[in-house]
mmCIF file of C-alpha atoms in Angstrom:
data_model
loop_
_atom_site.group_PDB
_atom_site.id
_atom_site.type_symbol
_atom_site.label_atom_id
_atom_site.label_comp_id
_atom_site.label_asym_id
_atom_site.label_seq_id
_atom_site.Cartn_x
_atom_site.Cartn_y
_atom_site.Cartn_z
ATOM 1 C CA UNK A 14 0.000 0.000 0.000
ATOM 2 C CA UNK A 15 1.106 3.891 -0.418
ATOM 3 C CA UNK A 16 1.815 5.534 2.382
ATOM 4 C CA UNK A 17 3.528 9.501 2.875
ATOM 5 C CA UNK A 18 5.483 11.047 5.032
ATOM 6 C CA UNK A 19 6.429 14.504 5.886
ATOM 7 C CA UNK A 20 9.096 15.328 8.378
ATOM 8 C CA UNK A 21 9.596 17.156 11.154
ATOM 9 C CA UNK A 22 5.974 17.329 12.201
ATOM 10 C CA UNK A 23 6.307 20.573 14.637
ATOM 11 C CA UNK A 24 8.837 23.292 14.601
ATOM 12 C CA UNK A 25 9.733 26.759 15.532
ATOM 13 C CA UNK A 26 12.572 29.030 14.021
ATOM 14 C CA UNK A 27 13.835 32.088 14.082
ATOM 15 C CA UNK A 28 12.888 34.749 11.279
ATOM 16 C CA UNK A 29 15.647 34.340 9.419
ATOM 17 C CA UNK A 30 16.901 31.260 9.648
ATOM 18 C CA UNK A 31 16.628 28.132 6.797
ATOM 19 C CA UNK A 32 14.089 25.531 6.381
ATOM 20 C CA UNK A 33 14.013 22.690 4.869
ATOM 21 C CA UNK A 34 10.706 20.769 4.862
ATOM 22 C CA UNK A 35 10.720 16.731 3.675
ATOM 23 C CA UNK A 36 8.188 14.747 2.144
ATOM 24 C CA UNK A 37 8.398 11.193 0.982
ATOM 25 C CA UNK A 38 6.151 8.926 -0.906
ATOM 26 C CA UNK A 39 6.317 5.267 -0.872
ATOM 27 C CA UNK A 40 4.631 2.779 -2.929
ATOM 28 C CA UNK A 41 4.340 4.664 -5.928
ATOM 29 C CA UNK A 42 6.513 5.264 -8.511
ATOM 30 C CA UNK A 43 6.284 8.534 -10.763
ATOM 31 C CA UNK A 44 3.181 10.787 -9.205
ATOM 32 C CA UNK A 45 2.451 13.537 -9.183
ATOM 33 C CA UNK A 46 3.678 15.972 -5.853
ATOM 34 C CA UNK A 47 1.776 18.941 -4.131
ATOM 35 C CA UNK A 48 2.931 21.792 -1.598
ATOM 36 C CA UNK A 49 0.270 23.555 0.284
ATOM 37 C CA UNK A 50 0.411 25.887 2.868
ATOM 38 C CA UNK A 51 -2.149 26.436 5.561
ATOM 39 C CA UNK A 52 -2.975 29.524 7.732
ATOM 40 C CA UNK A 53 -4.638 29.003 10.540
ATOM 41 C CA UNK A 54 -8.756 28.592 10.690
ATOM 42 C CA UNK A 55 -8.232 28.796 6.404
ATOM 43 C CA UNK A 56 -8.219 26.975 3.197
ATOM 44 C CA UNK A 57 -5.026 25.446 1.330
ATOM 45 C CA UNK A 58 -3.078 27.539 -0.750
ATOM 46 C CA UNK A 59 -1.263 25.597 -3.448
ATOM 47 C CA UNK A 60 2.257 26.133 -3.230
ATOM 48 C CA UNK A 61 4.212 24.162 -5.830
ATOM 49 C CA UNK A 62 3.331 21.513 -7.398
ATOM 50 C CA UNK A 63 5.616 18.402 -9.789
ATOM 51 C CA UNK A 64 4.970 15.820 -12.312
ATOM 52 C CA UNK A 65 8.610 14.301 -12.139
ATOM 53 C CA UNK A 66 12.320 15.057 -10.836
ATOM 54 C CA UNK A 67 13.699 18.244 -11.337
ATOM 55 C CA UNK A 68 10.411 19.413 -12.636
ATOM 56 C CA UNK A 69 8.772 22.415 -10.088
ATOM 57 C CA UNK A 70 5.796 24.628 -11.062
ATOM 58 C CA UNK A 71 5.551 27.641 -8.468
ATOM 59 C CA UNK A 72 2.057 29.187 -8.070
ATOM 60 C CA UNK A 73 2.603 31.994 -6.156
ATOM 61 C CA UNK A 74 5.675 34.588 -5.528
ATOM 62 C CA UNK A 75 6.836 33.513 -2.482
ATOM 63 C CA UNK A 76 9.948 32.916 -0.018
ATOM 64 C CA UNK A 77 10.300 29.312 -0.499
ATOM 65 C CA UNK A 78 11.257 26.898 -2.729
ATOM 66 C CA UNK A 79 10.605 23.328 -3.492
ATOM 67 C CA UNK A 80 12.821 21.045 -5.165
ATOM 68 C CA UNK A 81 12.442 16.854 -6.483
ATOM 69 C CA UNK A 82 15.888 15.424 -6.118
ATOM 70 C CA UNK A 83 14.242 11.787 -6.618
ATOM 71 C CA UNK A 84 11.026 10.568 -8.167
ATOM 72 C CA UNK A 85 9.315 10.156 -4.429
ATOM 73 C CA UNK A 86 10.686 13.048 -2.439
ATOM 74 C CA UNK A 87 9.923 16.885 -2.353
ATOM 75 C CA UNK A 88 11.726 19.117 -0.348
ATOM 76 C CA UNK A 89 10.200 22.390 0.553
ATOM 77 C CA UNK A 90 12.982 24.866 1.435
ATOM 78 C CA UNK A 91 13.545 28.778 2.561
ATOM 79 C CA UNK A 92 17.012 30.284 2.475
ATOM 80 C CA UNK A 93 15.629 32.616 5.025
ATOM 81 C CA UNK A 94 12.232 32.490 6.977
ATOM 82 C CA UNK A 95 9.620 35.602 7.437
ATOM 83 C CA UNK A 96 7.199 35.387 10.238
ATOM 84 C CA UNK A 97 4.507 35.355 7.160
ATOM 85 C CA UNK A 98 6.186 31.484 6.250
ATOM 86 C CA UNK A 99 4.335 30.184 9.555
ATOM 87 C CA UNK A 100 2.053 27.499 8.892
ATOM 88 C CA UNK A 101 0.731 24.476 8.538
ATOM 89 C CA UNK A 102 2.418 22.266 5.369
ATOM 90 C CA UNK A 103 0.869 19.963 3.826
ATOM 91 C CA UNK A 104 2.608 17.530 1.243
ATOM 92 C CA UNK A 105 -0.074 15.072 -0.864
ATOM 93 C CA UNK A 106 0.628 12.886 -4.203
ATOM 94 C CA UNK A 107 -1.561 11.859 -6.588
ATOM 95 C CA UNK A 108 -0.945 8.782 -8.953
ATOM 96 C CA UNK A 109 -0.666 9.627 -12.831
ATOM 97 C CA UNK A 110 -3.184 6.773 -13.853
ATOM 98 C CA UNK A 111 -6.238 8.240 -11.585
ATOM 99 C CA UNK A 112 -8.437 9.989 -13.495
ATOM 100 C CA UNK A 113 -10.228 11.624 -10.277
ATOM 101 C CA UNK A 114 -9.672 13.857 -8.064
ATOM 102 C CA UNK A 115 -8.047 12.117 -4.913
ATOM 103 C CA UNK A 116 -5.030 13.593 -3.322
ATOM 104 C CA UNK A 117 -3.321 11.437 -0.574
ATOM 105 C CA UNK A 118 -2.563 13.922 2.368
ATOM 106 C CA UNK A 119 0.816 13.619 4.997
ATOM 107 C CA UNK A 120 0.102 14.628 8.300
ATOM 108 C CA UNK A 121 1.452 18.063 7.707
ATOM 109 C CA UNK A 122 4.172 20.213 8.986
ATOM 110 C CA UNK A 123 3.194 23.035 11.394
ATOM 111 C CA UNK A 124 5.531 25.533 11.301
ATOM 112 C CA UNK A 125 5.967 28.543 13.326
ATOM 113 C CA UNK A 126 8.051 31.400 12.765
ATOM 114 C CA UNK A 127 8.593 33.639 15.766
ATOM 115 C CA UNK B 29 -6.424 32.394 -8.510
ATOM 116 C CA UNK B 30 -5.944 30.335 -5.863
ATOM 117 C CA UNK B 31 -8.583 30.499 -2.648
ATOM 118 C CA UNK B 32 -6.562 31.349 0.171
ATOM 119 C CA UNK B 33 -10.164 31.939 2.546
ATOM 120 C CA UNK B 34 -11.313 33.826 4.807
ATOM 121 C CA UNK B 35 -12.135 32.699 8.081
ATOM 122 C CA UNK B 36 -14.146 29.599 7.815
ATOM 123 C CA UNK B 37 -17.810 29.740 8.358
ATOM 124 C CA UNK B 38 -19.341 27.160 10.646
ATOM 125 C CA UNK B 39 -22.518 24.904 10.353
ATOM 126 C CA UNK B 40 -23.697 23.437 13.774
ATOM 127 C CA UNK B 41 -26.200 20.270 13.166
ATOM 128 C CA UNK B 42 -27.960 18.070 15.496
ATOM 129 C CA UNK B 43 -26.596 14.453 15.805
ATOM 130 C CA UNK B 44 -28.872 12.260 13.567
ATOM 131 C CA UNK B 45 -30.069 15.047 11.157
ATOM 132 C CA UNK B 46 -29.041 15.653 7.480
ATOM 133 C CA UNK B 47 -26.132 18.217 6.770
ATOM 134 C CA UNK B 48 -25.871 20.460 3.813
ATOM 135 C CA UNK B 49 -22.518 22.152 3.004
ATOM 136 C CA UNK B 50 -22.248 24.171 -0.309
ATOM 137 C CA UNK B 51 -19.503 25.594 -2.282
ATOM 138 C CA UNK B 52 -19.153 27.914 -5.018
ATOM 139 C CA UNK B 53 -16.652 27.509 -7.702
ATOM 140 C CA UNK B 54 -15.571 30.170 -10.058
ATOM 141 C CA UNK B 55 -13.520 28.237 -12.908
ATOM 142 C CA UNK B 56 -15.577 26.217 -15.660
ATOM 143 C CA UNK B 57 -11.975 24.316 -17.040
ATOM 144 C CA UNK B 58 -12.127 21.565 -14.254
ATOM 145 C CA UNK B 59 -13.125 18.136 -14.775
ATOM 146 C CA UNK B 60 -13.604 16.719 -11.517
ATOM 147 C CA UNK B 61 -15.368 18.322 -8.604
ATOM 148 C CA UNK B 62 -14.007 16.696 -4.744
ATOM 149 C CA UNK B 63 -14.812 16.849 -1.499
ATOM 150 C CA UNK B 64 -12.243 16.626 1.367
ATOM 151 C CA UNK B 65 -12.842 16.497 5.342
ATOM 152 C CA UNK B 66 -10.252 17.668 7.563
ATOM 153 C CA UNK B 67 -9.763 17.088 11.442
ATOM 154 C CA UNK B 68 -7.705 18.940 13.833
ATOM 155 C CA UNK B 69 -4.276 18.389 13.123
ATOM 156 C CA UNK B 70 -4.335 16.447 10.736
ATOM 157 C CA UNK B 71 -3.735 16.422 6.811
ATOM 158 C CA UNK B 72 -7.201 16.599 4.243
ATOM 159 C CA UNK B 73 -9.032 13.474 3.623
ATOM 160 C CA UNK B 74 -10.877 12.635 0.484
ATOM 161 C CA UNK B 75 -14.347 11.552 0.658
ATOM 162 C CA UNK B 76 -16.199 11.428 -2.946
ATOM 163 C CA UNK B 77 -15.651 13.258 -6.488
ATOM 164 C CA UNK B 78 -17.825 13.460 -8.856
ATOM 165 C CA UNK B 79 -16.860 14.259 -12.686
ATOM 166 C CA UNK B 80 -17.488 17.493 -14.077
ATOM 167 C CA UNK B 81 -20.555 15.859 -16.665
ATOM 168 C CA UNK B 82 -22.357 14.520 -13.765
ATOM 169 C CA UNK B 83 -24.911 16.295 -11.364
ATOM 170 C CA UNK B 84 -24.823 13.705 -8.863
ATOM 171 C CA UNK B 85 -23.198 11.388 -6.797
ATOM 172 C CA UNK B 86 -23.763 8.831 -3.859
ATOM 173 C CA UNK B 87 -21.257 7.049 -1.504
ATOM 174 C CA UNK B 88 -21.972 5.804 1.689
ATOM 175 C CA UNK B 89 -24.145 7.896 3.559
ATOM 176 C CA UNK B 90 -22.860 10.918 1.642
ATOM 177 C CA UNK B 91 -23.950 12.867 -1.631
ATOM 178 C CA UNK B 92 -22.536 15.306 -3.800
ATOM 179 C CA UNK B 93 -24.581 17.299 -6.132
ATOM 180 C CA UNK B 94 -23.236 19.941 -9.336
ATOM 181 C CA UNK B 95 -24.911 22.619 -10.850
ATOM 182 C CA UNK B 96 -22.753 24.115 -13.226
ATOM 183 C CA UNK B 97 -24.911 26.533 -14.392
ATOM 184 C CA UNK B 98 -24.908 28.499 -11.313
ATOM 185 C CA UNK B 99 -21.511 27.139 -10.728
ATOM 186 C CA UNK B 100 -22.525 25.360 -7.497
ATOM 187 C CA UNK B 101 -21.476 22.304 -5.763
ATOM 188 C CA UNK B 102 -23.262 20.962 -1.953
ATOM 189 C CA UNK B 103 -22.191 17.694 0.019
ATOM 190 C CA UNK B 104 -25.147 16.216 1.829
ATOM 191 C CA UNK B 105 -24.268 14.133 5.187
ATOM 192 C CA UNK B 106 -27.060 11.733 5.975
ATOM 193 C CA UNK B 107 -27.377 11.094 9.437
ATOM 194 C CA UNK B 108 -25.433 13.147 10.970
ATOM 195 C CA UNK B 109 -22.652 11.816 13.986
ATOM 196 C CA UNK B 110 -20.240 13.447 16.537
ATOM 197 C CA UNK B 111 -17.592 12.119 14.437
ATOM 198 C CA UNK B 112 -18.303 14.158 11.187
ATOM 199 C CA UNK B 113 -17.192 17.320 13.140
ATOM 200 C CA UNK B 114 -14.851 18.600 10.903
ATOM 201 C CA UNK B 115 -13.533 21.181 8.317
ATOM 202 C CA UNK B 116 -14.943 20.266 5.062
ATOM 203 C CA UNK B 117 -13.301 21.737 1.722
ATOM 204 C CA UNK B 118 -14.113 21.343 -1.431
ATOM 205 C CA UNK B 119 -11.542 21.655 -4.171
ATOM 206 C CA UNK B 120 -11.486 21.206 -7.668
ATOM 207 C CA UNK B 121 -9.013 19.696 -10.687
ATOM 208 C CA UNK B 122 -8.171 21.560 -13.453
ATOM 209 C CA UNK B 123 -8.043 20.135 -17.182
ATOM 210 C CA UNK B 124 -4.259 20.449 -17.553
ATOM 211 C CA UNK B 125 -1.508 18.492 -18.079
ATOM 212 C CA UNK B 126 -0.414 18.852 -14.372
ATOM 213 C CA UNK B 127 -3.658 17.725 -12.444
ATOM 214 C CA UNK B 128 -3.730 21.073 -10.124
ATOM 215 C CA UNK B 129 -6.068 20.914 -7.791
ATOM 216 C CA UNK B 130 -7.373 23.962 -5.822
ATOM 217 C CA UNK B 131 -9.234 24.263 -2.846
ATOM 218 C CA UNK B 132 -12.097 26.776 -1.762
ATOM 219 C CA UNK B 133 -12.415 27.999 1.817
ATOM 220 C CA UNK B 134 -13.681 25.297 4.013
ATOM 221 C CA UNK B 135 -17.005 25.359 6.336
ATOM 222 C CA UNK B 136 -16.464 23.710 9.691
ATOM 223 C CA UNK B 137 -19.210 21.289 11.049
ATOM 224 C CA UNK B 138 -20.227 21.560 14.680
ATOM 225 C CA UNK B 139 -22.247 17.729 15.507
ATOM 226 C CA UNK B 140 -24.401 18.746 18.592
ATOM 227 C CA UNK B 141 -24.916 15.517 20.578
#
């Protein structure tokens, strides 16, 4: 069965400082990868998004970056953090053969900038 | 754009009654229509789709209905239970190449024992 993880589940930085968010995905091979970011008592905000390594789409001007160094992980990173990064992150896959709309959610990141 | 939200608006139900949550959707190039119900804490779980040349859908003890031509889309919870408390979002995938799916601003349900 498929199963994703996100790593670390809960932590707090300085503004400033680097991040470096990690999400992996196992028993899949070749889907499709999703950032979102979410504020608290909102709606997800699609971050980035990938259909293979090395390949990033960016939705929205931001402080972070994501990168794909292998076909199941996606790293979400930030040379330096702004209190506006803090969050809840949410990293979710999606196999290339469904023709639906199911995502498959990690338990999220929550992120707090201080 | 993407929905970022506002603060969520909340729907409080008595246990064992039907709940209604509706959405409205502004882009017409999506092909499926979903519904996702998140807990405290915890990352989005799906819970039914329905394609965008349908108007309705069952699963178990849940329906989705689609009016595209006011652009509308409502989840119906049939006997309502403490444990559907939740955030409910609905989101939608866009006919592209890269599957994007984009979420709209969540309604939390309050299950009144």
């Amino acid at each position: 069965s498929q199963t994703i993880h996100q790593w670390p589940a809960t932590l707090v930085q300085p503004v400033g400082s680097p991040l470096s968010l990690e999400c992996t995905v196992e028993g899949t091979s070749n889907p499709n990868l999703y950032w979102y970011r979410q504020a608290a008592g909102r709606g997800l905000q699609l971050l980035f998004y990938s259909v293979g390594i090395g390949q990033i789409s960016s939705e929205v001007p931001q402080n972070l970056s994501a990168s794909r160094p292998q076909d199941r992980q996606f790293i979400l990173s930030s040379k330096k953090l702004l209190l506006s990064d803090s969050g809840f992150y949410l990293c979710a896959w999606r196999g290339l053969a469904v023709r639906g709309g199911e995502l498959f959610f990690g338990e999220g990141s929550r992120l707090t900038v201080l | 754009g993407e929905s970022v939200g506002l603060h969520l608006p909340t729907l409080s139900v008595q246990e064992g009654d039907n709940s209604i949550i509706n959405c409205a959707y502004s882009n017409s190039a999506s092909d499926y229509f979903i519904w996702y119900k998140q807990e405290s804490g915890k990352g989005p779980q799906f819970i039914i789709d329905i394609r965008s040349n349908m108007d309705k859908r069952q699963g178990q003890r849940v329906t989705v209905l689609l009016n595209k031509t006011v652009k509308h889309l409502s989840l119906q919870i049939a006997a309502t239970q403490p444990g559907d408390s939740a955030v409910y979002f609905c989101a939608e995938k866009l006919k592209t190449s890269y599957d994007k799916v984009i979420f709209g601003p969540g309604t939390s349900l309050s299950v009144i024992p």
